[in-house]
PDB file of N, CA and C in Angstrom:
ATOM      1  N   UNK A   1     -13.972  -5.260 -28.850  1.00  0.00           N
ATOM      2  CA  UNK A   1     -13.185  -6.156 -28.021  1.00  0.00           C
ATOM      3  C   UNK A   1     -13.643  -6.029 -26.566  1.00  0.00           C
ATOM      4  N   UNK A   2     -13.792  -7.435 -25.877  1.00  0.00           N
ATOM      5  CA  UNK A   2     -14.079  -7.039 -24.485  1.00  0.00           C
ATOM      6  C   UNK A   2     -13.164  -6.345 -23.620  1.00  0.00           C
ATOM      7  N   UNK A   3     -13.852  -5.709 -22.752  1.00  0.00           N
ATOM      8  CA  UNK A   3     -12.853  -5.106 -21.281  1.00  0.00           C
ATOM      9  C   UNK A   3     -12.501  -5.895 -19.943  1.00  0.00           C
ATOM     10  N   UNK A   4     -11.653  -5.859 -19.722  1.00  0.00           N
ATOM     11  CA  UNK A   4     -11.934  -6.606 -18.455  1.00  0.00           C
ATOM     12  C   UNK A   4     -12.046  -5.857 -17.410  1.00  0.00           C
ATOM     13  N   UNK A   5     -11.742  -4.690 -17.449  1.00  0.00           N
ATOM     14  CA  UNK A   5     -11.235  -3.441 -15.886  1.00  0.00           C
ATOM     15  C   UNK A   5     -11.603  -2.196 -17.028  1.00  0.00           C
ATOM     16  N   UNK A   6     -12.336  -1.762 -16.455  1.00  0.00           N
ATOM     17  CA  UNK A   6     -12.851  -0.007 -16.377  1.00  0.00           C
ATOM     18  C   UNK A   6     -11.937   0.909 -16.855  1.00  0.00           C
ATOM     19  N   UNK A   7     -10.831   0.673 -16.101  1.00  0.00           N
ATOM     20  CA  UNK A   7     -10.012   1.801 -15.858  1.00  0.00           C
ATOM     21  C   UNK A   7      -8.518   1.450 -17.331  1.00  0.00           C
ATOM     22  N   UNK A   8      -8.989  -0.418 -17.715  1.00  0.00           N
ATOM     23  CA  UNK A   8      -8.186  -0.864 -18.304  1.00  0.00           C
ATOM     24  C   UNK A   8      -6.204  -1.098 -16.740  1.00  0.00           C
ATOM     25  N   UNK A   9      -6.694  -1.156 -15.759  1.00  0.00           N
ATOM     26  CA  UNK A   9      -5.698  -1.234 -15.011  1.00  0.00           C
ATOM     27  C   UNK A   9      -4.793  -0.053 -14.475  1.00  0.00           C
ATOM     28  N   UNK A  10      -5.323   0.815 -15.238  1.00  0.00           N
ATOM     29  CA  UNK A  10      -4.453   1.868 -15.292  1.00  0.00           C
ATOM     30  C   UNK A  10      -5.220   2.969 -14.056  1.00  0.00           C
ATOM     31  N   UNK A  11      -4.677   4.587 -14.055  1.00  0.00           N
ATOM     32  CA  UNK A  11      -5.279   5.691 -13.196  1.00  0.00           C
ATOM     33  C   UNK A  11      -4.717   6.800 -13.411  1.00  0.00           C
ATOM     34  N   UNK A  12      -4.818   6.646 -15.295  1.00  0.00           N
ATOM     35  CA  UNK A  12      -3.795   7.731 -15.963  1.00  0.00           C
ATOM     36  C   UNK A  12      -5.200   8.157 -16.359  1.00  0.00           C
ATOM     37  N   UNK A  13      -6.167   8.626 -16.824  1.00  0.00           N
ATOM     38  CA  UNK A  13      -7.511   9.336 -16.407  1.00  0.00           C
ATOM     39  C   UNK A  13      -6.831  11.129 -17.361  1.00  0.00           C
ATOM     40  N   UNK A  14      -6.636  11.254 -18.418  1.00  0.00           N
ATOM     41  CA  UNK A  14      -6.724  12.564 -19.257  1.00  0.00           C
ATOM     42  C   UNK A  14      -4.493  12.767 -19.460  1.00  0.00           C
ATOM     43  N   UNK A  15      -3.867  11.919 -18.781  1.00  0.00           N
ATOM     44  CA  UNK A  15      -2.735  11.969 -19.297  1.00  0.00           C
ATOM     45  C   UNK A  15      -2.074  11.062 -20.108  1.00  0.00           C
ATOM     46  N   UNK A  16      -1.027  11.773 -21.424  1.00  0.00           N
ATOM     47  CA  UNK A  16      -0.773  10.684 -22.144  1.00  0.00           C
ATOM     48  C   UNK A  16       0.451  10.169 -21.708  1.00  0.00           C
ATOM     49  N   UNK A  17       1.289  10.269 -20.902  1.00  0.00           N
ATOM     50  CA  UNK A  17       2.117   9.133 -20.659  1.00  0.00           C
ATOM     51  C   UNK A  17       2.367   9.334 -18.757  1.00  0.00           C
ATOM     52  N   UNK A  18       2.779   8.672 -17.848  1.00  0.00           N
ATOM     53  CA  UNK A  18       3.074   8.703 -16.726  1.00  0.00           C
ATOM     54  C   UNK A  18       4.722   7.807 -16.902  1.00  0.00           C
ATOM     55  N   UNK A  19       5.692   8.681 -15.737  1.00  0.00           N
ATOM     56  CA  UNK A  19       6.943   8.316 -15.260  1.00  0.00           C
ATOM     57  C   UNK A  19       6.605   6.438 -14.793  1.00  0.00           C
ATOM     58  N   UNK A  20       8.236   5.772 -14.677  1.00  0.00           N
ATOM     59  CA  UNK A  20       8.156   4.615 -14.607  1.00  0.00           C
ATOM     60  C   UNK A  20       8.979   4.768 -13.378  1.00  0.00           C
ATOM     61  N   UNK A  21       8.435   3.412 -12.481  1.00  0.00           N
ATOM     62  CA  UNK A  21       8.591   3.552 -10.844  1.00  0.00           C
ATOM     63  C   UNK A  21       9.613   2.032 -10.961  1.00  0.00           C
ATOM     64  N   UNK A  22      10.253   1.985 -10.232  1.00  0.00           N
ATOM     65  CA  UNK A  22      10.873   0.604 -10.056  1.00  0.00           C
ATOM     66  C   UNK A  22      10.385  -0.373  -8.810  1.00  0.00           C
ATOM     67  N   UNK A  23       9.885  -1.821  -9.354  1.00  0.00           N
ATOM     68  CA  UNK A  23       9.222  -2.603  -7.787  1.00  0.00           C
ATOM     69  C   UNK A  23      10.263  -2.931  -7.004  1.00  0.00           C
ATOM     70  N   UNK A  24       9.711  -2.858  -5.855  1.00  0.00           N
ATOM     71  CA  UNK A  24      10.199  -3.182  -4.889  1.00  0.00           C
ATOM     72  C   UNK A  24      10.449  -5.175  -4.621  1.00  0.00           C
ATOM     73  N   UNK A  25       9.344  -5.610  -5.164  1.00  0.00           N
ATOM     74  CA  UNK A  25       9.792  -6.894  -5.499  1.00  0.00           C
ATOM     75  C   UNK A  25      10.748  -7.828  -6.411  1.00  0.00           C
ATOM     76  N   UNK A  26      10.660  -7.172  -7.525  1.00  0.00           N
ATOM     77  CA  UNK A  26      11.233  -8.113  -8.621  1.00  0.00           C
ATOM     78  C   UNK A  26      12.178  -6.862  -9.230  1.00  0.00           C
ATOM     79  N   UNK A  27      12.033  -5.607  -9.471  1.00  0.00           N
ATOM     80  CA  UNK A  27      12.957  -4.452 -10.330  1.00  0.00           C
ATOM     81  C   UNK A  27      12.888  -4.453 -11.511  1.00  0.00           C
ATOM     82  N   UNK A  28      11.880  -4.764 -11.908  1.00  0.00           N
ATOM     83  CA  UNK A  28      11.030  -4.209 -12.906  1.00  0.00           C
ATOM     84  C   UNK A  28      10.377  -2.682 -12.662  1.00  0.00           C
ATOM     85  N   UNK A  29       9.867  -2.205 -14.171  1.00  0.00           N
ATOM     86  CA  UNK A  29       9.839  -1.013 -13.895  1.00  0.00           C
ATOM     87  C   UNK A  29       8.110  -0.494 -14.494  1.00  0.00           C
ATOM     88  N   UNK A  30       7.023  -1.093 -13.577  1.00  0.00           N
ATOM     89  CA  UNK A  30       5.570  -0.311 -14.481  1.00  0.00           C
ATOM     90  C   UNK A  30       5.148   1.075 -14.073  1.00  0.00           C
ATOM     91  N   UNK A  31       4.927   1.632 -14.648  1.00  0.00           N
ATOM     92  CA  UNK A  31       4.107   2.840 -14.900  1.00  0.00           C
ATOM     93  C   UNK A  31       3.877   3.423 -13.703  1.00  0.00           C
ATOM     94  N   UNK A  32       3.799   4.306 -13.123  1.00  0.00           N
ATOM     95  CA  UNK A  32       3.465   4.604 -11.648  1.00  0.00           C
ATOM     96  C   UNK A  32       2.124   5.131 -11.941  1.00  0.00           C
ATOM     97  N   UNK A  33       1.580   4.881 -12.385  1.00  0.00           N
ATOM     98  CA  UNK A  33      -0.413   4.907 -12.118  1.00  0.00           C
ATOM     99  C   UNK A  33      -1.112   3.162 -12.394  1.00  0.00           C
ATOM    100  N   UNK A  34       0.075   2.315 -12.796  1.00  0.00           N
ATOM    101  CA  UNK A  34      -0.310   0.933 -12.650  1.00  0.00           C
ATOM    102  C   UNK A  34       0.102   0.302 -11.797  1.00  0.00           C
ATOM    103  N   UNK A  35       1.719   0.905 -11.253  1.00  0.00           N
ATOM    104  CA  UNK A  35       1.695   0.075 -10.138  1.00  0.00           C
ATOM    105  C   UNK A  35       0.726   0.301  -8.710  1.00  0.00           C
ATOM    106  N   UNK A  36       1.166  -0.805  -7.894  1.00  0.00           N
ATOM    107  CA  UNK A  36       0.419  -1.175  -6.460  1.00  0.00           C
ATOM    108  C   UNK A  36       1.181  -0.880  -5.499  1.00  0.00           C
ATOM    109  N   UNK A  37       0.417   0.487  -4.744  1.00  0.00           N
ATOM    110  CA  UNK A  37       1.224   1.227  -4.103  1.00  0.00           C
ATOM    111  C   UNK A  37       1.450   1.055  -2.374  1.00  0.00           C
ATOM    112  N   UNK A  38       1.444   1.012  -1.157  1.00  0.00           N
ATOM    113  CA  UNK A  38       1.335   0.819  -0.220  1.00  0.00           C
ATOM    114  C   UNK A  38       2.463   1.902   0.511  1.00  0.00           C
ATOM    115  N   UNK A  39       1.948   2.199   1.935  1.00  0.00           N
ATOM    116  CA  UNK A  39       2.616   3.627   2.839  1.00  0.00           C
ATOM    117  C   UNK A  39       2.848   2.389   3.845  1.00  0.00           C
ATOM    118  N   UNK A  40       3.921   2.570   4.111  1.00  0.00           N
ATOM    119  CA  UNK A  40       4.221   1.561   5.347  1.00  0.00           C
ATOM    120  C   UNK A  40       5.022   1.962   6.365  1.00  0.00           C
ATOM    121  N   UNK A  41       4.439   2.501   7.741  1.00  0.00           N
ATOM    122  CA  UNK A  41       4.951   3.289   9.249  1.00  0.00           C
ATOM    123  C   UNK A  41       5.261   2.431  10.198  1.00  0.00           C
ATOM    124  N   UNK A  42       6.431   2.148   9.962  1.00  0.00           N
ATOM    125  CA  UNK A  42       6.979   0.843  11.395  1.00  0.00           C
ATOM    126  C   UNK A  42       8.188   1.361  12.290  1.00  0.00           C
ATOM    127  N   UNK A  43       7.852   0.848  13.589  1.00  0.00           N
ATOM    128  CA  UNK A  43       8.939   0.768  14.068  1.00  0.00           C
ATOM    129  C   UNK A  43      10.439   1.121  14.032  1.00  0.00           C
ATOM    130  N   UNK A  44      11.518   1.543  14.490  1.00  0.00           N
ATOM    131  CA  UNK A  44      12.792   1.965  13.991  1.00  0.00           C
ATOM    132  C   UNK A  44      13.067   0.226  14.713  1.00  0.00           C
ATOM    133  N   UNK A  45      12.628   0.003  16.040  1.00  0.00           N
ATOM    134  CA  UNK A  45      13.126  -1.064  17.011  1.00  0.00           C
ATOM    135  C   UNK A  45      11.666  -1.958  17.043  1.00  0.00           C
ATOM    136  N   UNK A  46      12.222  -3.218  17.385  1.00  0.00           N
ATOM    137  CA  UNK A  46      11.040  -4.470  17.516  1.00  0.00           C
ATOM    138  C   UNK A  46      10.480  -4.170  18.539  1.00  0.00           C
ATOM    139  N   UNK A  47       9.511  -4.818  18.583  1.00  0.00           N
ATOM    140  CA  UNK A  47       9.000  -4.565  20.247  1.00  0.00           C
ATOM    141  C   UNK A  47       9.870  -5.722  21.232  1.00  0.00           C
ATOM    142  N   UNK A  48      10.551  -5.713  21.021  1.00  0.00           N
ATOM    143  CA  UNK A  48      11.096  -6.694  22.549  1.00  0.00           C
ATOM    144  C   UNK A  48      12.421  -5.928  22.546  1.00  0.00           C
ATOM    145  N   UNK A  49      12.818  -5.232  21.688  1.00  0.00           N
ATOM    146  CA  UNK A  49      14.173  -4.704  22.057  1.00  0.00           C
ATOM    147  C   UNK A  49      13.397  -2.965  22.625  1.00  0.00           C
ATOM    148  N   UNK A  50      12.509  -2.607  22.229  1.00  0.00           N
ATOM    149  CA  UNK A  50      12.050  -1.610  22.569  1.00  0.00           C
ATOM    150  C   UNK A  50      11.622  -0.974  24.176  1.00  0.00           C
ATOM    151  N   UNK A  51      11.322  -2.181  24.687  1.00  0.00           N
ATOM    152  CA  UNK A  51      11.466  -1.709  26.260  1.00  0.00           C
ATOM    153  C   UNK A  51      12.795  -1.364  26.874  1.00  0.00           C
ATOM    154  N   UNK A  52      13.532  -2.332  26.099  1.00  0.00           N
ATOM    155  CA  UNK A  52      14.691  -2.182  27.015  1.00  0.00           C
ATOM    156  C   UNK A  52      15.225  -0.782  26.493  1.00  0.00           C
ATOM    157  N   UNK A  53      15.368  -0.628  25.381  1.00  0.00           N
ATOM    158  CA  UNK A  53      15.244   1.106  25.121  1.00  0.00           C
ATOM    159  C   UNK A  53      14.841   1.954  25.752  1.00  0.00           C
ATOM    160  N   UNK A  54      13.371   1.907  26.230  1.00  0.00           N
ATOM    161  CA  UNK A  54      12.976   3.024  27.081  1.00  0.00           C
ATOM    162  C   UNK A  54      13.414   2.846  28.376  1.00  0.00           C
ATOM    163  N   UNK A  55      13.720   1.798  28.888  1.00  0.00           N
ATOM    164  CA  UNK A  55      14.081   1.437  30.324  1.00  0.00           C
ATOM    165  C   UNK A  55      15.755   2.139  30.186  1.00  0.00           C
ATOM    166  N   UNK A  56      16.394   2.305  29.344  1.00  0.00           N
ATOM    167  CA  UNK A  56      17.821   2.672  29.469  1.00  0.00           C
ATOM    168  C   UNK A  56      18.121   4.276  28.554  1.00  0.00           C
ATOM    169  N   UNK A  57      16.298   4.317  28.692  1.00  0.00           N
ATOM    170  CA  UNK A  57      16.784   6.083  27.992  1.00  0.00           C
ATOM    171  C   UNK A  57      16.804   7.275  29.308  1.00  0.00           C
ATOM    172  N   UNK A  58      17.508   8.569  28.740  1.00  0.00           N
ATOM    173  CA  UNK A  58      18.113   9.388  29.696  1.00  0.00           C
ATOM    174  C   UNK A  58      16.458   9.873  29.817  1.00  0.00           C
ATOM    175  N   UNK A  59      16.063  10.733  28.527  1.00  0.00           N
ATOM    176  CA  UNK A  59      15.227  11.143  28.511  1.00  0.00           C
ATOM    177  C   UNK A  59      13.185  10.848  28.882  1.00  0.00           C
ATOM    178  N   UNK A  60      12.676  11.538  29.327  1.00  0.00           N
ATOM    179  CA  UNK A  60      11.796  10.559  30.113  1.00  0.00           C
ATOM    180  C   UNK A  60      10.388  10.891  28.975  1.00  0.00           C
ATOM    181  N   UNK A  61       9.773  10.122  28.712  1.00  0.00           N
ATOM    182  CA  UNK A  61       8.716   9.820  27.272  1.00  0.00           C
ATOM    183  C   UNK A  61       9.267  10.589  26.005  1.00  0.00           C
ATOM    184  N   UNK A  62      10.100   9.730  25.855  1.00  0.00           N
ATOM    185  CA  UNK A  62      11.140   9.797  24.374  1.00  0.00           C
ATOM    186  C   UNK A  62      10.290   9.144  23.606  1.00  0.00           C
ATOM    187  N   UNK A  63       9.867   9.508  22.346  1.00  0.00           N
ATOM    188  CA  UNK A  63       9.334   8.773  21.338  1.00  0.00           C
ATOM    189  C   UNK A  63      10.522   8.298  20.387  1.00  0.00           C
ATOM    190  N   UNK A  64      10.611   7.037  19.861  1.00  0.00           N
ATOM    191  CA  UNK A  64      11.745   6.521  19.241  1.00  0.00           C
ATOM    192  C   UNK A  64      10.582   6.917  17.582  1.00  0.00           C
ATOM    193  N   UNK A  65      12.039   7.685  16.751  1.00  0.00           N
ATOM    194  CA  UNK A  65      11.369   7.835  14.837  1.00  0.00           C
ATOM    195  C   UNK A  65      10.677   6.590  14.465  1.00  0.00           C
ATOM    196  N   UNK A  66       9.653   6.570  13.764  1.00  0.00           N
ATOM    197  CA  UNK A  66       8.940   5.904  12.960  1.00  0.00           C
ATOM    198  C   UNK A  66      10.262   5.352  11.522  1.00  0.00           C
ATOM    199  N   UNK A  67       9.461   4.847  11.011  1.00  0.00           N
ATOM    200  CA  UNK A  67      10.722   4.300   9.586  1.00  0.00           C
ATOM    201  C   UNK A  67       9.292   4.375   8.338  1.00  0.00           C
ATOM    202  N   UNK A  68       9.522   5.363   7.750  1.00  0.00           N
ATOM    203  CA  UNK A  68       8.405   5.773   6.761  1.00  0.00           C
ATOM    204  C   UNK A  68       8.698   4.528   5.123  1.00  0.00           C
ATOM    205  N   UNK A  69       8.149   4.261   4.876  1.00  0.00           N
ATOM    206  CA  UNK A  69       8.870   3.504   3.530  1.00  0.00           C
ATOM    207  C   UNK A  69       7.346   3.433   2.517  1.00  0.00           C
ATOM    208  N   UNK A  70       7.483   3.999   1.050  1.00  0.00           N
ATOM    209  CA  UNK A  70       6.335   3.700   0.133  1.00  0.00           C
ATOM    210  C   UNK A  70       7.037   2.886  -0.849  1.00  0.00           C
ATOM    211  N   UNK A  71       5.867   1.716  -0.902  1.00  0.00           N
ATOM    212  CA  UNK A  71       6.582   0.984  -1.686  1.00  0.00           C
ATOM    213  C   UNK A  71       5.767   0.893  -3.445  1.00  0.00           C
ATOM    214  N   UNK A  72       6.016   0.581  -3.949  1.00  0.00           N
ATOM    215  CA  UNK A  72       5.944  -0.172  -5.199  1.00  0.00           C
ATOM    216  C   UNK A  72       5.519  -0.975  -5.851  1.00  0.00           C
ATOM    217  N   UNK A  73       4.808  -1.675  -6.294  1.00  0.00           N
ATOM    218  CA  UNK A  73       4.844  -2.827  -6.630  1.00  0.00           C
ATOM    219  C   UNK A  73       4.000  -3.431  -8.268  1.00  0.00           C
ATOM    220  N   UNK A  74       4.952  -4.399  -8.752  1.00  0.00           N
ATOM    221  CA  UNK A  74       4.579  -4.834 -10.301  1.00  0.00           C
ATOM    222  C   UNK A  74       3.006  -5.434 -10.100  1.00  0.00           C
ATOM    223  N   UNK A  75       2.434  -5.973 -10.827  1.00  0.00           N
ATOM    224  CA  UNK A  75       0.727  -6.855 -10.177  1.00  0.00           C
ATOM    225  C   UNK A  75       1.117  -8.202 -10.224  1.00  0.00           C
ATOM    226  N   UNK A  76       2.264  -8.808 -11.040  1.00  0.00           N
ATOM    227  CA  UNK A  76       2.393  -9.706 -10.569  1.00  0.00           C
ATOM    228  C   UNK A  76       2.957 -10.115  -8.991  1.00  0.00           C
ATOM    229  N   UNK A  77       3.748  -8.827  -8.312  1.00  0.00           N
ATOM    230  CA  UNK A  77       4.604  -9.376  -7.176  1.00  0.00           C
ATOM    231  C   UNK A  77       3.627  -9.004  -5.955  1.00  0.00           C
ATOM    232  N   UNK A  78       2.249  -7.684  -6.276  1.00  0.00           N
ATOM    233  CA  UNK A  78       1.490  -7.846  -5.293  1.00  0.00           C
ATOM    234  C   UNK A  78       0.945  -9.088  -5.485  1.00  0.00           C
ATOM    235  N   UNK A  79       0.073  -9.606  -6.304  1.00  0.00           N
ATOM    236  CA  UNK A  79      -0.461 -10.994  -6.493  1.00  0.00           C
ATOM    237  C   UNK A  79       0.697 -11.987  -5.700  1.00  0.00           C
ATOM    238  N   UNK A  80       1.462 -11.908  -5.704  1.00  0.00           N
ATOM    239  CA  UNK A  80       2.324 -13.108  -5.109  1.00  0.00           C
ATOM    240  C   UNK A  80       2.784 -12.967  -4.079  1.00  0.00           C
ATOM    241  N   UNK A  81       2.956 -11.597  -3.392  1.00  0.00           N
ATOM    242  CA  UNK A  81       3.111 -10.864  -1.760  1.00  0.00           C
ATOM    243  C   UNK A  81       1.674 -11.264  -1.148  1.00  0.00           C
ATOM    244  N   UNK A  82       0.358 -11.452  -2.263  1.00  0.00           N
ATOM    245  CA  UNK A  82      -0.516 -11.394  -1.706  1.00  0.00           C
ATOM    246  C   UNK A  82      -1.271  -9.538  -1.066  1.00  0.00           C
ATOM    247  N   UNK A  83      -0.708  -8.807  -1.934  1.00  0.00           N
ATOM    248  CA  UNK A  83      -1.058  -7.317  -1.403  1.00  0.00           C
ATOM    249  C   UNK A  83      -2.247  -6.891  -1.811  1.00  0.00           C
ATOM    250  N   UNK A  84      -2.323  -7.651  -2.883  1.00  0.00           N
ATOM    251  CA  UNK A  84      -4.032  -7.618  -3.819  1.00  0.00           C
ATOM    252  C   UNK A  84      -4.144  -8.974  -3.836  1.00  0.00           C
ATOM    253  N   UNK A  85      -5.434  -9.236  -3.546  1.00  0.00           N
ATOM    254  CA  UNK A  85      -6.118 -10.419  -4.787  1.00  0.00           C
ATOM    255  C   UNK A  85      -6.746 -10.391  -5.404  1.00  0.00           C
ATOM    256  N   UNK A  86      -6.323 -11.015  -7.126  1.00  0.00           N
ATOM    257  CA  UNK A  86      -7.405 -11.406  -8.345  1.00  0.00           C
ATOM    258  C   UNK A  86      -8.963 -11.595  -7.330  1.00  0.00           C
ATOM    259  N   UNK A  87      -9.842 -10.585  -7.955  1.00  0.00           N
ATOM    260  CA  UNK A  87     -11.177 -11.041  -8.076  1.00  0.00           C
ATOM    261  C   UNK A  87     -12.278 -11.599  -8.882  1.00  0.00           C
ATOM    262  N   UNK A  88     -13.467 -11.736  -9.014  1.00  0.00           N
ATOM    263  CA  UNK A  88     -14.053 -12.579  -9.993  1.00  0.00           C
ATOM    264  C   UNK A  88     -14.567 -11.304 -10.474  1.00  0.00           C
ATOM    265  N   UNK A  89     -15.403 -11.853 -11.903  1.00  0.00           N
ATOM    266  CA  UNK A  89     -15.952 -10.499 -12.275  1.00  0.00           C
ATOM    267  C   UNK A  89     -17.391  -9.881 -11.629  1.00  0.00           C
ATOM    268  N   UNK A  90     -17.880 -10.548 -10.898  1.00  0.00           N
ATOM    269  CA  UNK A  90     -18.931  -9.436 -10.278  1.00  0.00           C
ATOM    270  C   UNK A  90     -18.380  -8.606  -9.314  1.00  0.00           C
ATOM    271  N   UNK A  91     -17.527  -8.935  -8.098  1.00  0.00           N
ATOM    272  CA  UNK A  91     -16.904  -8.377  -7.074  1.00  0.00           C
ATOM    273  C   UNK A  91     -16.182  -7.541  -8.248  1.00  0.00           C
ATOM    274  N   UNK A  92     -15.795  -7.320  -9.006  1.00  0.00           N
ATOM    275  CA  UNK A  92     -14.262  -6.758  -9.769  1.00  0.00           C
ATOM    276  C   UNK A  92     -15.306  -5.025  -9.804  1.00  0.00           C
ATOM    277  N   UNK A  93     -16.808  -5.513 -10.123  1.00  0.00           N
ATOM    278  CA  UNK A  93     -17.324  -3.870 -10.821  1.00  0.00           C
ATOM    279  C   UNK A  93     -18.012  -3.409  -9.716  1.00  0.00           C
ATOM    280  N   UNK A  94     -17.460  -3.417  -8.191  1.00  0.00           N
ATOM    281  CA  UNK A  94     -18.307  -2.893  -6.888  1.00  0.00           C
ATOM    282  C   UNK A  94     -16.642  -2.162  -6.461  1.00  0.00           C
ATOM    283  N   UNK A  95     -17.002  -1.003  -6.384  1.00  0.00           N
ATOM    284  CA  UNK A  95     -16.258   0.464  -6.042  1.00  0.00           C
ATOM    285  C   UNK A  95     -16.188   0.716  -4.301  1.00  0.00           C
ATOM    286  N   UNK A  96     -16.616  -0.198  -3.980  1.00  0.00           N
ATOM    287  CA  UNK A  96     -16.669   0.404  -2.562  1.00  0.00           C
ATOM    288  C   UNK A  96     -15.361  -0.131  -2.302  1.00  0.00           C
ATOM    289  N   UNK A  97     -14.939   0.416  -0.876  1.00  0.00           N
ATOM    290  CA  UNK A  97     -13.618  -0.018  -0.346  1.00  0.00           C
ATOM    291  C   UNK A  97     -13.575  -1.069   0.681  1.00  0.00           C
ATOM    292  N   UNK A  98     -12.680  -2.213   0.720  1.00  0.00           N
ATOM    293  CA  UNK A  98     -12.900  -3.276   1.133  1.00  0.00           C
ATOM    294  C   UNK A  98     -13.065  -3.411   3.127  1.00  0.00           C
ATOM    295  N   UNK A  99     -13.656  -4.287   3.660  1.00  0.00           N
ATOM    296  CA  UNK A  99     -13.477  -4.185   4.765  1.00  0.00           C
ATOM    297  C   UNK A  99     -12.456  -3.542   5.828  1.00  0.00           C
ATOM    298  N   UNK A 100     -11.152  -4.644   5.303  1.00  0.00           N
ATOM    299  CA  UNK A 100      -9.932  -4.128   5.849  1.00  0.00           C
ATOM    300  C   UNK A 100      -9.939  -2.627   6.256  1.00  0.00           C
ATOM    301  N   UNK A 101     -10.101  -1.539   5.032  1.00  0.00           N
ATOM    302  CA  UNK A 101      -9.763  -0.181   5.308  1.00  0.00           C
ATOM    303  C   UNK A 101     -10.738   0.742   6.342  1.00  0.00           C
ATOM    304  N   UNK A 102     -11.877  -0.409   6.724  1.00  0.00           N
ATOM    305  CA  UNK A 102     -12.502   0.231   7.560  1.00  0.00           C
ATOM    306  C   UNK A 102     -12.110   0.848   9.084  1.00  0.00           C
ATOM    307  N   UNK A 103     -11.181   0.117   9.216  1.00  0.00           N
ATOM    308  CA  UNK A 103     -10.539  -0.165  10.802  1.00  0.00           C
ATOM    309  C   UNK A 103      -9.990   1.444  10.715  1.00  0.00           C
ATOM    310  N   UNK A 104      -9.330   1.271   9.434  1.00  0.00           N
ATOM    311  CA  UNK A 104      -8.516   2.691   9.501  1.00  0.00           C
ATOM    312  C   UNK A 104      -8.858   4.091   9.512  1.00  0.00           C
ATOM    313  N   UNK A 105     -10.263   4.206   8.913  1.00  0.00           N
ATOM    314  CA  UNK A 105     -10.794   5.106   9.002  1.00  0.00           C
ATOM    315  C   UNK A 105     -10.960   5.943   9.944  1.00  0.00           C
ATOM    316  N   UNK A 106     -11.027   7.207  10.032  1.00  0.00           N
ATOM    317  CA  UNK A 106     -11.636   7.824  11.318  1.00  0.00           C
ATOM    318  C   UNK A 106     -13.128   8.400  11.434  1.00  0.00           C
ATOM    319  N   UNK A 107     -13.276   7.953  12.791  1.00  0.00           N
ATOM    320  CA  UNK A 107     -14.795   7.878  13.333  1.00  0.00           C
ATOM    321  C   UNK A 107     -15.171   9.160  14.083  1.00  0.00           C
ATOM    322  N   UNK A 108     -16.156   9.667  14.057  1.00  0.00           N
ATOM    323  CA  UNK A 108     -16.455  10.763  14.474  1.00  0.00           C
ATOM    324  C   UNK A 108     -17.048  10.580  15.683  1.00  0.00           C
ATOM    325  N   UNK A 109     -16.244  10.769  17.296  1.00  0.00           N
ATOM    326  CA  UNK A 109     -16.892  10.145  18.025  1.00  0.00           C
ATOM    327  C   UNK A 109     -17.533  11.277  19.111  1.00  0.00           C
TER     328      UNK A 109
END
């Protein structure tokens, strides 16, 4: 039978079953080595309410908490958040990591 994905979708790699995660989109519940995972570090305050914060804090270079959140997600609701996109099959069997994550990287300067 053909394959379509290597991994068969999965990143369960020598275990026979993995815990079930609930999405954050829809509440459904896949596999937590199939779902689509994302770390997301924002803001506690917007930036336009945020000056006025520091302009009315006691303390002088107060850092306001981060808001940590990992999310979840089914492949249909990244596909439809747009968090992944379906690729074709030549792009599908190239391992490298996509542009985007380059930014993030750190550079040895």
């Amino acid at each position: 039978m053909t394959v379509k994905r290597r991994n068969h979708g999965r990143n369960r790699h020598g275990r026979s079953h993995t815990r079930l995660v609930d999405c954050d989109g829809c509440g459904c519940r896949p596999a937590k080595d199939k779902a689509i995972k994302r770390f997301t570090v924002r803001n506690i305050v917007d930036k336009s309410s945020l000056r006025d914060l520091s302009d009315a804090c006691v303390i002088q270079n107060y850092e306001l908490p981060k808001f940590y959140v990992k999310q979840h997600y089914c492949v249909s609701c990244a596909v439809h958040r747009k968090v992944v996109r379906p690729r074709n099959r030549e792009t599908r069997r190239e391992r490298t990591r996509p542009a985007l994550m380059d930014k993030y990287r750190k550079r040895d300067d």
